[in-house]
Amino acid sequence: MRNVANRHGFSEIQMPTFEDLELFTRKSGPGIVDELYAFKDKGGRDIALRPEMTAQVMRFYVSDLSTRPKPLKICYFGPCFRYENPQAGRFREFFQFGAEMIGSQTPETDAEVITLAVSQLKVIGLKGFIVRIGHIGIFRDLLKQFKFSDEEIVDALHHLDKDNADEFKKCAQRKTVPAETIDQILSMRKLKGGIDVLDSVESESAKSYLREVTEYLSALGVKDWQIDLGIIRGLDYYSGLVFEIDAPNLGAEKQICGGGSYHLVPLFGGEEVFTTGFASGFDRILIALENEGWKHEEKPLDVYVLSIGDGTRKQALEITHRIRRSGLSADFDSMRRSLSKGLKYASLISAKKTIIVGEKELSNGIVTVRDMASGDQLEVKIEKIEESLKS
Amino acid sequence: MRNVANRHGFSEIQMPTFEDLELFTRKSGPGIVDELYAFKDKGGRDIALRPEMTAQVMRFYVSDLSTRPKPLKICYFGPCFRYENPQAGRFREFFQFGAEMIGSQTPETDAEVITLAVSQLKVIGLKGFIVRIGHIGIFRDLLKQFKFSDEEIVDALHHLDKDNADEFKKCAQRKTVPAETIDQILSMRKLKGGIDVLDSVESESAKSYLREVTEYLSALGVKDWQIDLGIIRGLDYYSGLVFEIDAPNLGAEKQICGGGSYHLVPLFGGEEVFTTGFASGFDRILIALENEGWKHEEKPLDVYVLSIGDGTRKQALEITHRIRRSGLSADFDSMRRSLSKGLKYASLISAKKTIIVGEKELSNGIVTVRDMASGDQLEVKIEKIEESLKS
C-alpha cells in the first residue's frame, strides 16, 4: 500500500501516537471523549490516544507544511485506538492507512484520491469490493437555498444519515421548505446506480462535477464504481464529494474505506484550502483478504548453512556471511545439530537450499548444496557458492 | 534495518501499543511505574503504554510461539513511551528496533545477535560507532562462589554498575569475600580493550566463551569490537554475555544499542530457555546519522504529466495511469496550470521528467518528454512513452 501511494506521488508522514485531547474534540466534538482512550498524564494534562489521524495531519499542515507547493499529497499509516466493545473487524487498537490531497480543487483531485484507495486494494489482491460515490454538497446547496444555518444543515444531514425521515421533515418544515422539495431530497438520498441516476438531480454543478470525476476515474484505471447519493456521512466537515468502499464478505461491518472532500484546516488555525482524502481500515482489509482465501506466508529462507563437526563451524559462518552479503537471506545452525536433525530444521523453516559443510569435503575445498524441494545434492567449490545459488 | 534482519533469518512480529501495567512491572519491578505512561482505562484496568518490547515478546512467546522450531529468531519495530523530561535523543515517544533469539545456547548464537545489530548500522551507513562486549556471568559466577543469594547478587551488581565501590565492598565483606578477591572484581570491571585483556580473568569458562564469540563475530564479518567488562547493566535478568553499541558523536546520551543473554521466559510462565537479544534506539541512530551529514531525502517523482488545455486532460490522466502501471511513480497536474507554472511545480517537487500533453501534438499522436535536469526535450509517440522512459 505504501509503494502504491509512492507511485501516485504521495509522501508518507508519521504522527505521534497520542496528543492533547483537545485536538480530537476540536474536530469531532466533545462526544468523542466517550469513545477515546483519554487520560491525564503525570503532569495533569488531558491526553488521548489518537482515534484517527486526519486531525493530526491538519494540525501538522497548519504548523509545518502550509507553505509547501500545492497540491500537497501526503499519506500515513499507523495504529489508532478507540474504547469500544471489540468485535469482528472492530478492535480497540486498529491500523489505518490514510491519504490527503491539500490545495487543488478540481474533479481530477477527487478522482486521484479515489484512484489511490482503489489501486491499493487492487495491488494487494482484494477482489470483492464496491466503490460508492456520493456528493454531500448537493444536499448542502439545496438546504442553503432555504437559508439553513450551518448548525441547521448539520442537524438535517444527521437525520438524513440516520435515515430518520420524520425528524428531517420537521427540520425542513421549520425552514418552510415546500413538501415537494422535501420529498425530492428524501428520494434523492435513495439514488444509486450508474451515472444516469443523476439525471433526476437538479443541481447542475454537482451533476457535472460527478460526471467529470467518473470520467477521470476511468482514465486513471478505475472502471467499477456506482453513484450512491445515500452516502451522507453525518460529519460536519464533509463538504462535496464523498465516497465509501465496502467489502461485502465482511458482513455487517463491511466498510473498509471512507473519504471525500472536507473543511478542517480553518478549525486548526489555517487559511481555507481545498482538502480531500480518505482513510482505509487495514485490519478489515486483511480480514476481507483472508475471507477470500489469502494467507499470510512467511518469506522462506534462501539458504541454511549446516556445519558437520566442530572443525567446520567457523567456515560455515564465513559462508553464511558471504551469502548474506550477496543479497540472499541465510542462516546457520546455531544449535550444533547432526546432519539429519539439521536438515529437519531446515525443512521446518522452509529453507530453499541447505549448504552442508563437512570436514572431508571442506579439506577438498568443496561443500554440498542441497535443494530442499527436490532433495537433489550438488558438490560446489567454496569460491563458487554465490554463483551456484543464483542459478 | 528490516531487510537486514530478514536476510539474517529473523521474522518480524508486531505487539500492541499498550498492555496491562502488570506486564511491565513484572519484568522491571514496581519502580518502573514512575517512568511510564500508566493510566486506568474506562473499565478501571491499569494499563500502560509500552516502555520497551521485550516483555511483550516474552509474553507472546509463552502464549503462542513456544512450540515453534528452535532457535526462534524474531524482530520487531515500533514506538515505545516513557514519562521523562525530553532532551536530545530522549523523547517521550521513541522508536525501538529489537531482535531476540530463543532456544539455542551457544557462543555463535550471541555472535549472531551482535552481528545483526552491527550489520544494520553498517547497511544504513552509520560510520562512527563502537561495539563493546562484556560478560555479566563472570561476576555472577564469582559472587555465587561466595554464596550470594539472587537478591544479593542483584544488589552487588547494581553497586558495580553505578561505580559505587564502597557499597560493593560492604556487600562483599558481609559475605566474607577476601579483600584480594574484592580488589580483583573491582579491577576486572575496568578491563577494556582487545581479547588479551581477558588474560587476567580467572573464569576459564567465560574467557573461552568470549573468545569463541569474537572468533565467530569475525567469521560473520564483524571485525571491530572491544572487550569491556565494565558493562554490568544493573538489571536482574541479564545472565551471560552483554553488549552495548555507542555512537560517540551523540555526546552524553551516546548509547544506541544494548543487549545480551537474559532470563525472562520463566517470569512469564514459560519453561527455562536460553534467550539473547538487543534493542536499538532508532531516533538516536537517526540523530547520529544526521551528525555525520546524512540527510533524509524524499524520493523524487519519476514523471510529472502536464496537460495543456482542457481537451487533453483525459488523455494526460490515461498516460499517468499507464506510467504508474509500468512501475514508475507518476503524478499529473491537478491544478490546471499553464505550461510555465506547471514546469515550475515539477521542478519544485524534483520530478525527473515532465511529459507535456499539448493539443496539437496530441492530434499528431505525440507528446513532449522533458528531462528536468538537462532541460532537453524529446517528441515521443504516445504508444512509446513507457519505452522512452526506461532509457
PDB file of N, CA, C and O in Angstrom, chain B residues 61-94:
ATOM      1  N   TYR B  61       5.754 -15.138  23.318  1.00  0.00           N
ATOM      2  CA  TYR B  61       6.471 -16.403  23.138  1.00  0.00           C
ATOM      3  C   TYR B  61       5.802 -17.491  23.985  1.00  0.00           C
ATOM      4  O   TYR B  61       5.523 -18.589  23.496  1.00  0.00           O
ATOM      5  N   VAL B  62       5.547 -17.170  25.256  1.00  0.00           N
ATOM      6  CA  VAL B  62       4.971 -18.168  26.161  1.00  0.00           C
ATOM      7  C   VAL B  62       3.570 -18.565  25.701  1.00  0.00           C
ATOM      8  O   VAL B  62       3.214 -19.745  25.697  1.00  0.00           O
ATOM      9  N   SER B  63       2.769 -17.572  25.262  1.00  0.00           N
ATOM     10  CA  SER B  63       1.372 -17.889  24.924  1.00  0.00           C
ATOM     11  C   SER B  63       1.224 -18.519  23.547  1.00  0.00           C
ATOM     12  O   SER B  63       0.351 -19.344  23.331  1.00  0.00           O
ATOM     13  N   ASP B  64       2.075 -18.139  22.586  1.00  0.00           N
ATOM     14  CA  ASP B  64       1.809 -18.541  21.201  1.00  0.00           C
ATOM     15  C   ASP B  64       2.970 -19.175  20.434  1.00  0.00           C
ATOM     16  O   ASP B  64       2.742 -19.798  19.401  1.00  0.00           O
ATOM     17  N   LEU B  65       4.196 -18.932  20.866  1.00  0.00           N
ATOM     18  CA  LEU B  65       5.318 -19.332  19.998  1.00  0.00           C
ATOM     19  C   LEU B  65       6.193 -20.438  20.574  1.00  0.00           C
ATOM     20  O   LEU B  65       7.145 -20.865  19.919  1.00  0.00           O
ATOM     21  N   SER B  66       5.889 -20.905  21.785  1.00  0.00           N
ATOM     22  CA  SER B  66       6.874 -21.755  22.459  1.00  0.00           C
ATOM     23  C   SER B  66       7.076 -23.113  21.794  1.00  0.00           C
ATOM     24  O   SER B  66       8.087 -23.759  22.006  1.00  0.00           O
ATOM     25  N   THR B  67       6.116 -23.549  20.970  1.00  0.00           N
ATOM     26  CA  THR B  67       6.308 -24.845  20.318  1.00  0.00           C
ATOM     27  C   THR B  67       6.948 -24.731  18.935  1.00  0.00           C
ATOM     28  O   THR B  67       7.111 -25.725  18.234  1.00  0.00           O
ATOM     29  N   ARG B  68       7.303 -23.534  18.527  1.00  0.00           N
ATOM     30  CA  ARG B  68       7.947 -23.361  17.214  1.00  0.00           C
ATOM     31  C   ARG B  68       9.353 -23.985  17.208  1.00  0.00           C
ATOM     32  O   ARG B  68       9.998 -24.050  18.244  1.00  0.00           O
ATOM     33  N   PRO B  69       9.830 -24.387  16.027  1.00  0.00           N
ATOM     34  CA  PRO B  69      11.183 -24.944  15.959  1.00  0.00           C
ATOM     35  C   PRO B  69      12.205 -23.956  16.519  1.00  0.00           C
ATOM     36  O   PRO B  69      12.084 -22.746  16.308  1.00  0.00           O
ATOM     37  N   LYS B  70      13.207 -24.509  17.214  1.00  0.00           N
ATOM     38  CA  LYS B  70      14.234 -23.646  17.803  1.00  0.00           C
ATOM     39  C   LYS B  70      15.488 -23.676  16.934  1.00  0.00           C
ATOM     40  O   LYS B  70      15.788 -24.707  16.368  1.00  0.00           O
ATOM     41  N   PRO B  71      16.279 -22.641  16.871  1.00  0.00           N
ATOM     42  CA  PRO B  71      16.020 -21.367  17.538  1.00  0.00           C
ATOM     43  C   PRO B  71      14.925 -20.574  16.831  1.00  0.00           C
ATOM     44  O   PRO B  71      14.757 -20.656  15.617  1.00  0.00           O
ATOM     45  N   LEU B  72      14.228 -19.793  17.613  1.00  0.00           N
ATOM     46  CA  LEU B  72      13.228 -18.881  17.079  1.00  0.00           C
ATOM     47  C   LEU B  72      13.902 -17.516  16.968  1.00  0.00           C
ATOM     48  O   LEU B  72      14.489 -17.027  17.943  1.00  0.00           O
ATOM     49  N   LYS B  73      13.860 -16.942  15.773  1.00  0.00           N
ATOM     50  CA  LYS B  73      14.532 -15.655  15.561  1.00  0.00           C
ATOM     51  C   LYS B  73      13.468 -14.616  15.215  1.00  0.00           C
ATOM     52  O   LYS B  73      12.886 -14.674  14.133  1.00  0.00           O
ATOM     53  N   ILE B  74      13.202 -13.692  16.136  1.00  0.00           N
ATOM     54  CA  ILE B  74      12.160 -12.713  15.870  1.00  0.00           C
ATOM     55  C   ILE B  74      12.672 -11.286  16.043  1.00  0.00           C
ATOM     56  O   ILE B  74      13.607 -11.030  16.796  1.00  0.00           O
ATOM     57  N   CYS B  75      12.045 -10.384  15.338  1.00  0.00           N
ATOM     58  CA  CYS B  75      12.418  -8.981  15.474  1.00  0.00           C
ATOM     59  C   CYS B  75      11.153  -8.135  15.445  1.00  0.00           C
ATOM     60  O   CYS B  75      10.064  -8.628  15.139  1.00  0.00           O
ATOM     61  N   TYR B  76      11.287  -6.888  15.826  1.00  0.00           N
ATOM     62  CA  TYR B  76      10.124  -6.016  15.946  1.00  0.00           C
ATOM     63  C   TYR B  76      10.583  -4.568  15.842  1.00  0.00           C
ATOM     64  O   TYR B  76      11.745  -4.237  16.092  1.00  0.00           O
ATOM     65  N   PHE B  77       9.658  -3.710  15.460  1.00  0.00           N
ATOM     66  CA  PHE B  77       9.952  -2.278  15.350  1.00  0.00           C
ATOM     67  C   PHE B  77       8.697  -1.515  15.707  1.00  0.00           C
ATOM     68  O   PHE B  77       7.615  -1.879  15.268  1.00  0.00           O
ATOM     69  N   GLY B  78       8.835  -0.453  16.509  1.00  0.00           N
ATOM     70  CA  GLY B  78       7.651   0.331  16.809  1.00  0.00           C
ATOM     71  C   GLY B  78       7.912   1.375  17.867  1.00  0.00           C
ATOM     72  O   GLY B  78       9.000   1.445  18.441  1.00  0.00           O
ATOM     73  N   PRO B  79       6.869   2.203  18.135  1.00  0.00           N
ATOM     74  CA  PRO B  79       7.023   3.261  19.123  1.00  0.00           C
ATOM     75  C   PRO B  79       6.948   2.717  20.546  1.00  0.00           C
ATOM     76  O   PRO B  79       6.161   1.814  20.833  1.00  0.00           O
ATOM     77  N   CYS B  80       7.762   3.274  21.433  1.00  0.00           N
ATOM     78  CA  CYS B  80       7.713   2.996  22.867  1.00  0.00           C
ATOM     79  C   CYS B  80       7.605   4.361  23.557  1.00  0.00           C
ATOM     80  O   CYS B  80       7.825   5.404  22.938  1.00  0.00           O
ATOM     81  N   PHE B  81       7.270   4.331  24.842  1.00  0.00           N
ATOM     82  CA  PHE B  81       6.918   5.579  25.536  1.00  0.00           C
ATOM     83  C   PHE B  81       7.525   5.604  26.925  1.00  0.00           C
ATOM     84  O   PHE B  81       7.520   4.598  27.619  1.00  0.00           O
ATOM     85  N   ARG B  82       8.027   6.747  27.330  1.00  0.00           N
ATOM     86  CA  ARG B  82       8.424   6.882  28.737  1.00  0.00           C
ATOM     87  C   ARG B  82       8.131   8.296  29.183  1.00  0.00           C
ATOM     88  O   ARG B  82       8.276   9.253  28.418  1.00  0.00           O
ATOM     89  N   TYR B  83       7.725   8.396  30.460  1.00  0.00           N
ATOM     90  CA  TYR B  83       7.428   9.702  31.011  1.00  0.00           C
ATOM     91  C   TYR B  83       8.690  10.236  31.669  1.00  0.00           C
ATOM     92  O   TYR B  83       8.990   9.937  32.816  1.00  0.00           O
ATOM     93  N   GLU B  84       9.443  11.004  30.934  1.00  0.00           N
ATOM     94  CA  GLU B  84      10.703  11.577  31.419  1.00  0.00           C
ATOM     95  C   GLU B  84      10.828  12.943  30.784  1.00  0.00           C
ATOM     96  O   GLU B  84      10.198  13.212  29.769  1.00  0.00           O
ATOM     97  N   ASN B  85      11.700  13.779  31.347  1.00  0.00           N
ATOM     98  CA  ASN B  85      11.922  15.058  30.697  1.00  0.00           C
ATOM     99  C   ASN B  85      12.586  14.825  29.344  1.00  0.00           C
ATOM    100  O   ASN B  85      13.634  14.186  29.278  1.00  0.00           O
ATOM    101  N   PRO B  86      11.967  15.325  28.273  1.00  0.00           N
ATOM    102  CA  PRO B  86      12.569  15.134  26.956  1.00  0.00           C
ATOM    103  C   PRO B  86      13.894  15.885  26.876  1.00  0.00           C
ATOM    104  O   PRO B  86      14.052  16.946  27.479  1.00  0.00           O
ATOM    105  N   GLN B  87      14.851  15.320  26.179  1.00  0.00           N
ATOM    106  CA  GLN B  87      16.110  16.005  25.891  1.00  0.00           C
ATOM    107  C   GLN B  87      16.639  15.424  24.584  1.00  0.00           C
ATOM    108  O   GLN B  87      16.030  14.513  24.035  1.00  0.00           O
ATOM    109  N   ALA B  88      17.755  15.956  24.116  1.00  0.00           N
ATOM    110  CA  ALA B  88      18.284  15.493  22.829  1.00  0.00           C
ATOM    111  C   ALA B  88      18.435  13.971  22.844  1.00  0.00           C
ATOM    112  O   ALA B  88      19.107  13.411  23.708  1.00  0.00           O
ATOM    113  N   GLY B  89      17.796  13.295  21.891  1.00  0.00           N
ATOM    114  CA  GLY B  89      17.915  11.840  21.805  1.00  0.00           C
ATOM    115  C   GLY B  89      17.130  11.094  22.867  1.00  0.00           C
ATOM    116  O   GLY B  89      17.275   9.880  23.018  1.00  0.00           O
ATOM    117  N   ARG B  90      16.330  11.785  23.642  1.00  0.00           N
ATOM    118  CA  ARG B  90      15.497  11.137  24.676  1.00  0.00           C
ATOM    119  C   ARG B  90      14.101  11.716  24.570  1.00  0.00           C
ATOM    120  O   ARG B  90      13.804  12.733  25.176  1.00  0.00           O
ATOM    121  N   PHE B  91      13.258  11.072  23.780  1.00  0.00           N
ATOM    122  CA  PHE B  91      11.917  11.581  23.550  1.00  0.00           C
ATOM    123  C   PHE B  91      10.912  10.796  24.376  1.00  0.00           C
ATOM    124  O   PHE B  91      11.178   9.675  24.786  1.00  0.00           O
ATOM    125  N   ARG B  92       9.750  11.383  24.581  1.00  0.00           N
ATOM    126  CA  ARG B  92       8.706  10.667  25.319  1.00  0.00           C
ATOM    127  C   ARG B  92       8.091   9.574  24.461  1.00  0.00           C
ATOM    128  O   ARG B  92       7.676   8.558  24.961  1.00  0.00           O
ATOM    129  N   GLU B  93       8.003   9.803  23.177  1.00  0.00           N
ATOM    130  CA  GLU B  93       7.670   8.727  22.249  1.00  0.00           C
ATOM    131  C   GLU B  93       8.903   8.472  21.411  1.00  0.00           C
ATOM    132  O   GLU B  93       9.416   9.392  20.770  1.00  0.00           O
ATOM    133  N   PHE B  94       9.394   7.259  21.433  1.00  0.00           N
ATOM    134  CA  PHE B  94      10.628   6.948  20.706  1.00  0.00           C
ATOM    135  C   PHE B  94      10.468   5.586  20.031  1.00  0.00           C
ATOM    136  O   PHE B  94       9.590   4.802  20.390  1.00  0.00           O
TER     137      PHE B  94
END
